């Protein structure tokens, strides 16, 4: 931000205060915004001409300010992405950054990028959970199939043993019946 004259009504505003007033003034009449600045920041009441001159000056610097804010937000997002935090924390942080940027700049488009990043993280987490559930379901199916195979093989072994018992000529019918009872667990 370029320097104001030292005798300007806005000379004592910090950069943060100046931008807060600028964004507040966009929704108010000049005298309401000026009264708010006097009450909030303790500056001298500006004239209408001085206020509009300041507003025009701020408007010229707005695009540079937005670029600076976007660069700062992007740097914060990059730093967040490098940290080892949970997806929930990252999602909340990106949403908060988007909301803060929207409030500071009044631009939903800039804030939307952070909300989209939060949505992408939530989608990624959801897909990972779905994959885990599918993997668990497949493990369960594999175990059930293994158990069914073991039961089938055991039944096949009992059937073969029963056929062998029935075909054995050395056993009496009573012995065959006892052996069949033992094989089938009766």
Coordinates of N, CA, C and O in Angstrom, one line a residue:
X1 N 0.8 -1.2 0.0 CA 0.0 0.0 0.0 C 0.9 1.2 0.0 O 1.8 1.3 0.8
X2 N 0.6 2.2 -0.9 CA 1.4 3.4 -0.9 C 1.1 4.3 0.2 O 0.1 4.2 0.9
X3 N 2.0 5.1 0.5 CA 1.9 6.0 1.7 C 0.9 7.1 1.5 O 0.8 7.7 0.4
X4 N 0.2 7.4 2.6 CA -0.8 8.5 2.6 C 0.0 9.7 3.1 O 1.0 9.6 3.8
X5 N -0.6 10.9 2.8 CA 0.0 12.1 3.4 C -0.2 12.0 5.0 O -1.2 11.4 5.4
X6 N 0.7 12.5 5.7 CA 0.6 12.4 7.1 C -0.6 13.1 7.8 O -1.0 12.8 8.8
X7 N -1.1 14.1 7.1 CA -2.2 14.9 7.6 C -3.6 14.3 7.1 O -4.6 14.8 7.4
X8 N -3.5 13.1 6.4 CA -4.7 12.5 5.9 C -5.5 11.9 7.1 O -4.9 11.4 8.0
X9 N -6.8 11.9 7.0 CA -7.6 11.3 8.0 C -7.4 9.8 8.2 O -7.5 9.2 9.2
X10 N -6.9 9.1 7.1 CA -6.7 7.7 7.1 C -5.2 7.3 7.4 O -4.8 6.1 7.3
X11 N -4.3 8.3 7.6 CA -2.9 8.1 7.8 C -2.6 7.1 8.9 O -1.6 6.4 8.9
X12 N -3.4 7.2 10.0 CA -3.1 6.3 11.2 C -3.7 4.9 11.1 O -3.5 4.2 12.0
X13 N -4.4 4.6 10.0 CA -5.0 3.3 9.9 C -3.9 2.3 9.5 O -3.1 2.6 8.7
X14 N -3.9 1.2 10.2 CA -3.0 0.1 9.8 C -3.5 -0.5 8.5 O -4.7 -0.2 8.1
X15 N -2.7 -1.2 7.8 CA -3.2 -1.8 6.5 C -4.4 -2.7 6.8 O -5.4 -2.7 6.0
X16 N -4.4 -3.5 7.8 CA -5.5 -4.4 8.1 C -6.8 -3.6 8.4 O -7.9 -3.9 7.9
X17 N -6.6 -2.5 9.2 CA -7.8 -1.6 9.4 C -8.3 -1.0 8.2 O -9.5 -0.9 7.9
X18 N -7.4 -0.5 7.3 CA -7.8 0.1 6.0 C -8.6 -0.8 5.2 O -9.6 -0.5 4.6
X19 N -8.2 -2.1 5.1 CA -8.9 -3.1 4.3 C -10.2 -3.4 4.9 O -11.2 -3.7 4.3
X20 N -10.2 -3.5 6.3 CA -11.5 -3.8 6.9 C -12.5 -2.7 6.7 O -13.7 -3.0 6.4
X21 N -12.1 -1.5 6.7 CA -12.9 -0.3 6.4 C -13.4 -0.3 5.0 O -14.5 -0.1 4.7
X22 N -12.5 -0.6 4.1 CA -12.8 -0.7 2.6 C -13.9 -1.7 2.4 O -14.9 -1.4 1.7
X23 N -13.7 -2.9 2.9 CA -14.7 -3.9 2.6 C -16.0 -3.6 3.4 O -17.1 -3.9 2.8
X24 N -16.0 -3.0 4.5 CA -17.2 -2.6 5.2 C -17.9 -1.5 4.4 O -19.1 -1.5 4.3
X25 N -17.1 -0.6 3.9 CA -17.7 0.6 3.1 C -18.4 0.2 1.9 O -19.3 0.9 1.4
X26 N -18.1 -1.0 1.3 CA -18.7 -1.4 0.1 C -20.2 -1.6 0.3 O -21.0 -1.6 -0.7
X27 N -20.6 -1.9 1.5 CA -22.1 -2.2 1.8 C -22.8 -1.0 2.5 O -23.9 -1.2 2.8
X28 N -22.1 0.1 2.7 CA -22.7 1.2 3.4 C -22.6 2.5 2.6 O -21.8 2.6 1.7
X29 N -23.4 3.5 3.1 CA -23.2 4.8 2.5 C -21.9 5.4 3.1 O -21.4 5.0 4.2
X30 N -21.3 6.4 2.4 CA -20.0 6.9 2.8 C -20.1 7.4 4.3 O -19.1 7.2 5.0
X31 N -21.1 8.1 4.7 CA -21.2 8.7 6.0 C -21.3 7.6 7.1 O -20.8 7.7 8.2
X32 N -22.0 6.5 6.8 CA -22.1 5.4 7.7 C -20.8 4.7 7.9 O -20.4 4.4 9.0
X33 N -20.1 4.5 6.8 CA -18.7 3.9 6.9 C -17.8 4.8 7.6 O -16.9 4.4 8.4
X34 N -17.8 6.1 7.3 CA -17.0 7.1 8.0 C -17.2 7.1 9.5 O -16.3 7.1 10.3
X35 N -18.5 7.1 9.9 CA -18.9 7.0 11.3 C -18.4 5.8 12.0 O -17.9 5.8 13.1
X36 N -18.5 4.6 11.3 CA -18.0 3.4 11.8 C -16.5 3.4 12.0 O -16.0 3.0 13.0
X37 N -15.7 4.0 11.0 CA -14.3 4.2 11.2 C -13.9 5.0 12.4 O -13.0 4.7 13.1
X38 N -14.6 6.1 12.6 CA -14.4 7.0 13.7 C -14.6 6.2 15.0 O -13.8 6.3 15.9
X39 N -15.7 5.5 15.1 CA -16.0 4.7 16.3 C -15.1 3.6 16.5 O -14.6 3.3 17.6
X40 N -14.8 2.8 15.4 CA -14.0 1.6 15.5 C -12.5 1.8 15.7 O -11.8 1.2 16.4
X41 N -12.0 2.8 14.9 CA -10.5 3.0 14.8 C -10.1 4.4 15.4 O -8.9 4.6 15.5
X42 N -11.0 5.2 15.8 CA -10.6 6.4 16.5 C -10.0 7.4 15.5 O -9.1 8.3 16.0
X43 N -10.3 7.4 14.3 CA -9.7 8.4 13.3 C -10.6 9.6 13.3 O -11.7 9.6 13.8
X44 N -10.0 10.7 12.7 CA -10.8 11.9 12.6 C -11.9 11.7 11.5 O -11.6 11.0 10.5
X45 N -13.0 12.3 11.6 CA -14.1 12.2 10.7 C -13.6 12.8 9.3 O -13.3 14.0 9.3
X46 N -13.7 12.0 8.3 CA -13.3 12.5 7.0 C -14.4 13.3 6.3 O -15.6 13.1 6.6
X47 N -14.1 14.2 5.4 CA -15.1 14.8 4.6 C -15.5 13.8 3.5 O -14.9 12.8 3.2
X48 N -16.6 14.1 2.8 CA -17.1 13.2 1.8 C -16.1 13.1 0.7 O -15.8 12.0 0.2
X49 N -15.5 14.2 0.3 CA -14.5 14.2 -0.8 C -13.3 13.4 -0.4 O -12.8 12.5 -1.2
X50 N -12.8 13.6 0.8 CA -11.6 12.8 1.3 C -11.9 11.3 1.4 O -11.1 10.5 1.0
X51 N -13.1 11.0 1.8 CA -13.5 9.6 2.0 C -13.5 8.9 0.6 O -13.0 7.8 0.4
X52 N -14.2 9.6 -0.4 CA -14.3 9.0 -1.7 C -12.9 9.0 -2.4 O -12.6 8.0 -3.2
X53 N -12.0 9.9 -2.1 CA -10.7 9.9 -2.7 C -9.9 8.7 -2.1 O -9.2 7.9 -2.8
X54 N -10.1 8.5 -0.8 CA -9.4 7.3 -0.2 C -10.0 6.0 -0.7 O -9.3 5.1 -1.0
X55 N -11.3 6.0 -0.9 CA -12.0 4.8 -1.4 C -11.5 4.4 -2.8 O -11.2 3.3 -3.2
X56 N -11.3 5.5 -3.7 CA -10.8 5.3 -5.0 C -9.4 4.8 -5.0 O -9.0 3.9 -5.8
X57 N -8.6 5.3 -4.1 CA -7.2 4.8 -4.0 C -7.2 3.4 -3.6 O -6.4 2.6 -4.1
X58 N -8.0 3.0 -2.6 CA -8.1 1.6 -2.2 C -8.6 0.7 -3.3 O -8.1 -0.4 -3.4
X59 N -9.5 1.2 -4.1 CA -10.1 0.4 -5.2 C -9.0 0.0 -6.2 O -8.9 -1.1 -6.7
X60 N -8.1 1.0 -6.4 CA -7.0 0.7 -7.3 C -6.0 -0.3 -6.8 O -5.4 -1.1 -7.6
X61 N -5.9 -0.4 -5.5 CA -5.0 -1.4 -4.9 C -5.6 -2.7 -4.6 O -5.0 -3.6 -4.1
X62 N -7.0 -2.8 -4.8 CA -7.7 -4.0 -4.4 C -7.2 -5.3 -5.1 O -7.0 -6.3 -4.5
X63 N -7.0 -5.2 -6.4 CA -6.6 -6.4 -7.1 C -5.2 -6.9 -6.6 O -5.0 -8.1 -6.4
X64 N -4.3 -6.0 -6.3 CA -3.0 -6.4 -5.8 C -3.2 -7.0 -4.4 O -2.5 -8.0 -4.0
X65 N -4.1 -6.4 -3.6 CA -4.3 -6.9 -2.3 C -4.9 -8.3 -2.3 O -4.6 -9.2 -1.6
X66 N -5.9 -8.5 -3.2 CA -6.5 -9.9 -3.4 C -5.5 -10.9 -3.8 O -5.5 -12.0 -3.3
X67 N -4.6 -10.5 -4.7 CA -3.5 -11.4 -5.1 C -2.6 -11.8 -4.0 O -2.2 -12.9 -3.8
X68 N -2.3 -10.8 -3.2 CA -1.5 -11.0 -2.0 C -2.2 -11.9 -1.0 O -1.6 -12.9 -0.4
X69 N -3.5 -11.7 -0.8 CA -4.3 -12.6 0.1 C -4.3 -14.0 -0.4 O -4.2 -15.0 0.4
X70 N -4.5 -14.1 -1.7 CA -4.6 -15.5 -2.3 C -3.3 -16.2 -2.2 O -3.2 -17.4 -1.9
X71 N -2.2 -15.4 -2.4 CA -0.9 -16.0 -2.3 C -0.6 -16.5 -0.8 O -0.1 -17.6 -0.6
X72 N -1.0 -15.7 0.1 CA -0.9 -16.0 1.5 C -1.7 -17.3 1.9 O -1.2 -18.2 2.5
X73 N -2.9 -17.3 1.4 CA -3.8 -18.4 1.6 C -3.2 -19.7 1.0 O -3.3 -20.8 1.6
X74 N -2.7 -19.5 -0.2 CA -2.1 -20.7 -0.9 C -0.9 -21.2 -0.1 O -0.7 -22.4 0.0
X75 N -0.1 -20.3 0.4 CA 1.1 -20.7 1.2 C 0.6 -21.4 2.5 O 1.2 -22.4 2.9
X76 N -0.4 -20.9 3.1 CA -1.0 -21.6 4.3 C -1.5 -23.0 3.9 O -1.3 -23.9 4.7
X77 N -2.1 -23.1 2.8 CA -2.7 -24.4 2.4 C -1.6 -25.3 2.1 O -1.6 -26.5 2.4
X78 N -0.5 -24.9 1.4 CA 0.7 -25.7 1.2 C 1.3 -26.2 2.5 O 1.7 -27.4 2.6
X79 N 1.4 -25.3 3.4 CA 2.0 -25.7 4.7 C 1.1 -26.7 5.4 O 1.6 -27.6 6.0
X80 N -0.2 -26.5 5.3 CA -1.1 -27.5 5.9 C -1.0 -28.8 5.3 O -1.0 -29.9 5.9
X81 N -0.8 -28.8 4.0 CA -0.8 -30.1 3.2 C 0.5 -30.9 3.6 O 0.5 -32.1 3.6
X82 N 1.5 -30.2 4.0 CA 2.8 -30.9 4.4 C 2.8 -31.4 5.8 O 3.6 -32.3 6.1
X83 N 1.9 -30.9 6.6 CA 1.9 -31.4 8.0 C 1.2 -32.7 8.1 O 0.3 -33.0 7.2
X84 N 1.6 -33.5 9.1 CA 0.9 -34.8 9.3 C -0.2 -34.6 10.3 O -0.1 -34.8 11.5
X85 N -1.4 -34.2 9.7 CA -2.5 -34.0 10.5 C -3.6 -34.9 10.0 O -3.5 -35.4 8.8
X86 N -4.7 -35.1 10.7 CA -5.8 -35.9 10.3 C -6.5 -35.2 9.1 O -6.5 -34.0 9.0
X87 N -7.2 -36.0 8.3 CA -8.0 -35.4 7.3 C -9.1 -34.5 7.8 O -9.4 -33.5 7.3
X88 N -9.7 -34.8 9.0 CA -10.7 -34.0 9.6 C -10.2 -32.6 9.9 O -10.8 -31.6 9.7
X89 N -8.9 -32.6 10.5 CA -8.3 -31.3 10.8 C -8.1 -30.5 9.5 O -8.3 -29.3 9.5
X90 N -7.6 -31.1 8.5 CA -7.3 -30.4 7.2 C -8.6 -29.9 6.6 O -8.6 -28.8 6.1
X91 N -9.6 -30.7 6.6 CA -10.9 -30.3 6.1 C -11.4 -29.1 6.8 O -11.8 -28.1 6.2
X92 N -11.4 -29.1 8.1 CA -11.8 -28.0 8.9 C -11.0 -26.7 8.6 O -11.5 -25.6 8.5
X93 N -9.7 -26.9 8.5 CA -8.8 -25.8 8.3 C -9.0 -25.2 6.9 O -9.1 -24.0 6.8
X94 N -9.2 -26.0 5.9 CA -9.5 -25.5 4.5 C -10.8 -24.7 4.5 O -11.0 -23.7 3.9
X95 N -11.8 -25.3 5.2 CA -13.1 -24.6 5.2 C -13.0 -23.3 6.0 O -13.6 -22.2 5.5
X96 N -12.2 -23.2 7.0 CA -12.1 -22.0 7.8 C -11.3 -21.0 6.9 O -11.6 -19.8 6.9
X97 N -10.3 -21.4 6.2 CA -9.5 -20.5 5.4 C -10.4 -19.9 4.3 O -10.3 -18.8 3.9
X98 N -11.3 -20.8 3.7 CA -12.2 -20.3 2.7 C -13.1 -19.3 3.2 O -13.4 -18.2 2.6
X99 N -13.7 -19.6 4.4 CA -14.7 -18.6 5.0 C -14.0 -17.3 5.3 O -14.5 -16.2 5.1
X100 N -12.8 -17.4 5.9 CA -12.0 -16.2 6.2 C -11.7 -15.4 5.0 O -11.9 -14.1 5.0
X101 N -11.3 -16.0 3.9 CA -11.0 -15.3 2.7 C -12.2 -14.7 2.1 O -12.2 -13.6 1.6
X102 N -13.4 -15.4 2.1 CA -14.6 -14.8 1.6 C -15.0 -13.6 2.4 O -15.5 -12.6 1.8
X103 N -14.8 -13.6 3.7 CA -15.2 -12.5 4.6 C -14.3 -11.3 4.3 O -14.7 -10.2 4.3
X104 N -13.0 -11.6 4.2 CA -12.0 -10.5 3.9 C -12.2 -9.9 2.6 O -12.1 -8.7 2.5
X105 N -12.4 -10.7 1.6 CA -12.3 -10.1 0.2 C -13.7 -10.0 -0.4 O -13.9 -9.3 -1.4
X106 N -14.7 -10.6 0.2 CA -16.0 -10.6 -0.4 C -16.1 -11.4 -1.7 O -17.1 -11.3 -2.4
X107 N -15.1 -12.2 -2.0 CA -15.1 -13.0 -3.2 C -15.3 -14.5 -2.9 O -14.5 -15.1 -2.3
X108 N -16.5 -15.0 -3.3 CA -16.8 -16.4 -3.1 C -16.0 -17.3 -4.0 O -15.7 -18.4 -3.6
X109 N -15.5 -16.8 -5.1 CA -14.7 -17.6 -6.0 C -13.4 -17.9 -5.5 O -13.0 -19.1 -5.6
X110 N -12.7 -17.0 -4.8 CA -11.4 -17.3 -4.2 C -11.6 -18.3 -3.0 O -10.8 -19.2 -2.9
X111 N -12.7 -18.1 -2.3 CA -12.9 -19.0 -1.1 C -13.3 -20.3 -1.6 O -13.0 -21.3 -0.9
X112 N -14.0 -20.4 -2.7 CA -14.5 -21.7 -3.2 C -13.4 -22.7 -3.5 O -13.6 -23.9 -3.4
X113 N -12.2 -22.2 -3.8 CA -11.0 -23.1 -4.0 C -10.7 -23.9 -2.8 O -10.4 -25.1 -2.8
X114 N -10.8 -23.2 -1.6 CA -10.5 -23.9 -0.4 C -11.6 -24.9 0.0 O -11.3 -25.9 0.5
X115 N -12.8 -24.5 -0.3 CA -13.9 -25.3 0.0 C -13.9 -26.6 -0.9 O -14.1 -27.7 -0.5
X116 N -13.4 -26.4 -2.1 CA -13.3 -27.5 -3.0 C -12.2 -28.4 -2.6 O -12.3 -29.7 -2.6
X117 N -11.1 -27.9 -2.0 CA -10.0 -28.7 -1.5 C -10.5 -29.5 -0.3 O -10.2 -30.7 -0.2
X118 N -11.3 -28.9 0.6 CA -11.9 -29.6 1.7 C -12.8 -30.7 1.2 O -12.8 -31.8 1.7
X119 N -13.6 -30.4 0.2 CA -14.5 -31.4 -0.4 C -13.7 -32.6 -1.0 O -14.1 -33.8 -0.9
X120 N -12.6 -32.3 -1.7 CA -11.8 -33.3 -2.3 C -11.2 -34.2 -1.2 O -11.1 -35.4 -1.4
X121 N -10.8 -33.6 -0.1 CA -10.2 -34.4 1.0 C -11.3 -35.3 1.6 O -11.1 -36.5 1.9
X122 N -12.5 -34.8 1.8 CA -13.6 -35.6 2.3 C -13.9 -36.7 1.4 O -14.2 -37.8 1.8
X123 N -14.0 -36.4 0.1 CA -14.2 -37.5 -0.9 C -13.1 -38.6 -0.9 O -13.4 -39.8 -0.9
X124 N -11.9 -38.1 -0.8 CA -10.8 -39.1 -0.7 C -10.9 -40.0 0.5 O -10.7 -41.2 0.4
X125 N -11.2 -39.4 1.7 CA -11.4 -40.2 2.9 C -12.6 -41.1 2.8 O -12.5 -42.3 3.2
X126 N -13.7 -40.7 2.1 CA -14.8 -41.5 1.9 C -14.5 -42.7 1.0 O -14.9 -43.8 1.3
X127 N -13.8 -42.5 0.0 CA -13.4 -43.5 -0.9 C -12.4 -44.5 -0.2 O -12.5 -45.7 -0.4
X128 N -11.5 -44.0 0.6 CA -10.7 -44.9 1.4 C -11.5 -45.8 2.3 O -11.2 -47.0 2.5
X129 N -12.5 -45.2 3.0 CA -13.3 -46.0 3.9 C -14.1 -47.1 3.1 O -14.3 -48.2 3.5
X130 N -14.6 -46.7 1.9 CA -15.3 -47.6 1.1 C -14.4 -48.8 0.7 O -14.8 -49.9 0.7
X131 N -13.2 -48.5 0.3 CA -12.2 -49.5 -0.1 C -11.9 -50.5 1.1 O -11.8 -51.7 0.9
X132 N -11.8 -49.9 2.3 CA -11.6 -50.7 3.5 C -12.8 -51.6 3.7 O -12.6 -52.8 4.0
X133 N -14.0 -51.1 3.6 CA -15.2 -51.9 3.8 C -15.3 -53.0 2.7 O -15.6 -54.2 3.0
X134 N -14.9 -52.7 1.5 CA -15.0 -53.7 0.4 C -13.9 -54.8 0.7 O -14.2 -56.0 0.5
X135 N -12.7 -54.4 1.2 CA -11.7 -55.3 1.5 C -12.1 -56.3 2.6 O -11.9 -57.5 2.6
X136 N -12.7 -55.7 3.7 CA -13.2 -56.5 4.8 C -14.3 -57.5 4.3 O -14.4 -58.7 4.7
X137 N -15.2 -57.0 3.4 CA -16.3 -57.9 2.9 C -15.7 -59.0 2.1 O -16.1 -60.2 2.2
X138 N -14.6 -58.7 1.3 CA -14.0 -59.7 0.5 C -13.3 -60.7 1.4 O -13.3 -62.0 1.1
X139 N -12.7 -60.3 2.5 CA -12.0 -61.2 3.4 C -13.1 -62.1 4.0 O -12.8 -63.3 4.2
X140 N -14.2 -61.6 4.4 CA -15.3 -62.4 5.0 C -15.8 -63.4 4.0 O -16.0 -64.6 4.3
X141 N -16.0 -63.0 2.7 CA -16.4 -63.9 1.7 C -15.4 -65.0 1.5 O -15.7 -66.2 1.3
X142 N -14.1 -64.6 1.5 CA -13.0 -65.6 1.3 C -13.0 -66.6 2.5 O -12.8 -67.9 2.3
X143 N -13.2 -66.2 3.7 CA -13.2 -67.1 4.9 C -14.5 -68.0 4.8 O -14.4 -69.2 5.1
X144 N -15.6 -67.5 4.4 CA -16.8 -68.3 4.2 C -16.6 -69.4 3.2 O -17.0 -70.5 3.3
X145 N -16.0 -69.0 2.1 CA -15.7 -69.9 1.0 C -14.7 -71.0 1.5 O -14.9 -72.2 1.2
X146 N -13.7 -70.6 2.2 CA -12.7 -71.6 2.8 C -13.5 -72.6 3.7 O -13.2 -73.8 3.6
X147 N -14.3 -72.0 4.6 CA -15.0 -72.9 5.5 C -16.0 -73.8 4.8 O -16.1 -75.0 5.1
X148 N -16.7 -73.3 3.7 CA -17.6 -74.2 3.0 C -16.8 -75.3 2.3 O -17.2 -76.4 2.2
X149 N -15.6 -74.9 1.8 CA -14.7 -75.9 1.1 C -14.3 -77.0 2.1 O -14.3 -78.2 1.8
X150 N -13.9 -76.6 3.3 CA -13.5 -77.5 4.3 C -14.7 -78.5 4.7 O -14.5 -79.7 4.8
X151 N -15.9 -77.9 4.8 CA -17.0 -78.7 5.1 C -17.3 -79.7 4.0 O -17.6 -80.9 4.3
X152 N -17.2 -79.2 2.8 CA -17.4 -80.1 1.6 C -16.4 -81.3 1.6 O -16.8 -82.4 1.4
X153 N -15.1 -80.9 1.8 CA -14.1 -82.0 1.8 C -14.3 -83.0 3.0 O -14.1 -84.2 2.8
X154 N -14.7 -82.5 4.1 CA -15.0 -83.4 5.3 C -16.2 -84.3 4.9 O -16.2 -85.5 5.2
X155 N -17.2 -83.8 4.3 CA -18.4 -84.6 3.9 C -18.0 -85.6 2.9 O -18.4 -86.8 2.9
X156 N -17.1 -85.2 2.0 CA -16.7 -86.1 0.9 C -15.8 -87.2 1.5 O -16.0 -88.4 1.2
X157 N -15.0 -86.9 2.5 CA -14.2 -87.9 3.2 C -15.1 -88.9 4.0 O -14.9 -90.1 3.9
X158 N -16.2 -88.4 4.6 CA -17.1 -89.3 5.3 C -17.8 -90.2 4.3 O -18.0 -91.4 4.6
X159 N -18.2 -89.6 3.2 CA -18.9 -90.4 2.2 C -18.0 -91.5 1.7 O -18.5 -92.7 1.6
X160 N -16.8 -91.2 1.4 CA -15.9 -92.2 0.9 C -15.6 -93.3 2.0 O -15.5 -94.5 1.6
X161 N -15.5 -92.8 3.2 CA -15.3 -93.8 4.3 C -16.5 -94.7 4.5 O -16.4 -95.9 4.7
X162 N -17.7 -94.1 4.3 CA -19.0 -94.9 4.4 C -19.1 -95.9 3.3 O -19.5 -97.0 3.5
X163 N -18.7 -95.5 2.0 CA -18.7 -96.4 0.9 C -17.7 -97.6 1.2 O -18.0 -98.7 0.9
X164 N -16.6 -97.2 1.7 CA -15.6 -98.2 2.1 C -16.1 -99.2 3.1 O -15.9 -100.4 3.0
X165 N -16.8 -98.7 4.1 CA -17.4 -99.5 5.1 C -18.4 -100.4 4.6 O -18.5 -101.6 4.9
X166 N -19.3 -99.9 3.7 CA -20.4 -100.7 3.1 C -19.8 -101.8 2.2 O -20.3 -102.9 2.1
X167 N -18.7 -101.5 1.5 CA -18.1 -102.4 0.6 C -17.2 -103.5 1.3 O -16.9 -104.5 0.7
X168 N -16.9 -103.3 2.6 CA -16.0 -104.2 3.3 C -16.8 -105.5 3.6 O -17.8 -105.5 4.3
X169 N -16.3 -106.6 3.0 CA -17.0 -107.9 3.2 C -16.7 -108.5 4.5 O -17.4 -109.4 4.9
X170 N -15.7 -108.1 5.2 CA -15.2 -108.7 6.4 C -16.1 -108.3 7.6 O -16.2 -109.0 8.6
X171 N -16.8 -107.2 7.5 CA -17.7 -106.7 8.6 C -19.1 -107.2 8.5 O -19.6 -107.4 7.4
X172 N -19.7 -107.5 9.7 CA -21.0 -107.9 9.8 C -21.9 -106.7 9.6 O -21.5 -105.6 9.8
X173 N -23.2 -106.9 9.3 CA -24.1 -105.8 9.2 C -24.2 -104.9 10.4 O -24.3 -103.7 10.3
X174 N -24.1 -105.5 11.6 CA -24.2 -104.7 12.8 C -22.9 -103.9 13.0 O -23.0 -102.7 13.4
X175 N -21.7 -104.4 12.6 CA -20.5 -103.7 12.7 C -20.5 -102.5 11.7 O -20.0 -101.4 11.9
X176 N -21.0 -102.8 10.5 CA -21.2 -101.8 9.5 C -22.0 -100.6 10.0 O -21.7 -99.4 9.8
X177 N -23.1 -101.0 10.6 CA -24.0 -99.9 11.2 C -23.3 -99.1 12.2 O -23.5 -97.9 12.3
X178 N -22.6 -99.8 13.1 CA -21.9 -99.0 14.2 C -20.8 -98.1 13.6 O -20.7 -97.0 14.0
X179 N -20.1 -98.6 12.6 CA -19.1 -97.8 11.9 C -19.7 -96.6 11.2 O -19.2 -95.5 11.3
X180 N -20.9 -96.8 10.6 CA -21.6 -95.7 9.9 C -22.1 -94.6 10.9 O -22.0 -93.4 10.7
X181 N -22.6 -95.1 12.1 CA -23.0 -94.2 13.1 C -21.8 -93.4 13.6 O -21.9 -92.2 13.9
X182 N -20.7 -94.0 13.8 CA -19.5 -93.3 14.2 C -19.0 -92.2 13.2 O -18.7 -91.1 13.5
X183 N -19.1 -92.6 11.9 CA -18.6 -91.7 10.8 C -19.5 -90.5 10.7 O -19.1 -89.4 10.5
X184 N -20.8 -90.7 10.9 CA -21.8 -89.6 10.7 C -22.2 -88.9 12.1 O -23.0 -88.1 12.1
X185 N -21.5 -89.3 13.2 CA -21.7 -88.7 14.5 C -23.0 -88.9 15.1 O -23.6 -88.0 15.7
X186 N -23.6 -90.1 14.9 CA -24.9 -90.4 15.5 C -24.7 -91.1 16.8 O -23.8 -91.7 17.1

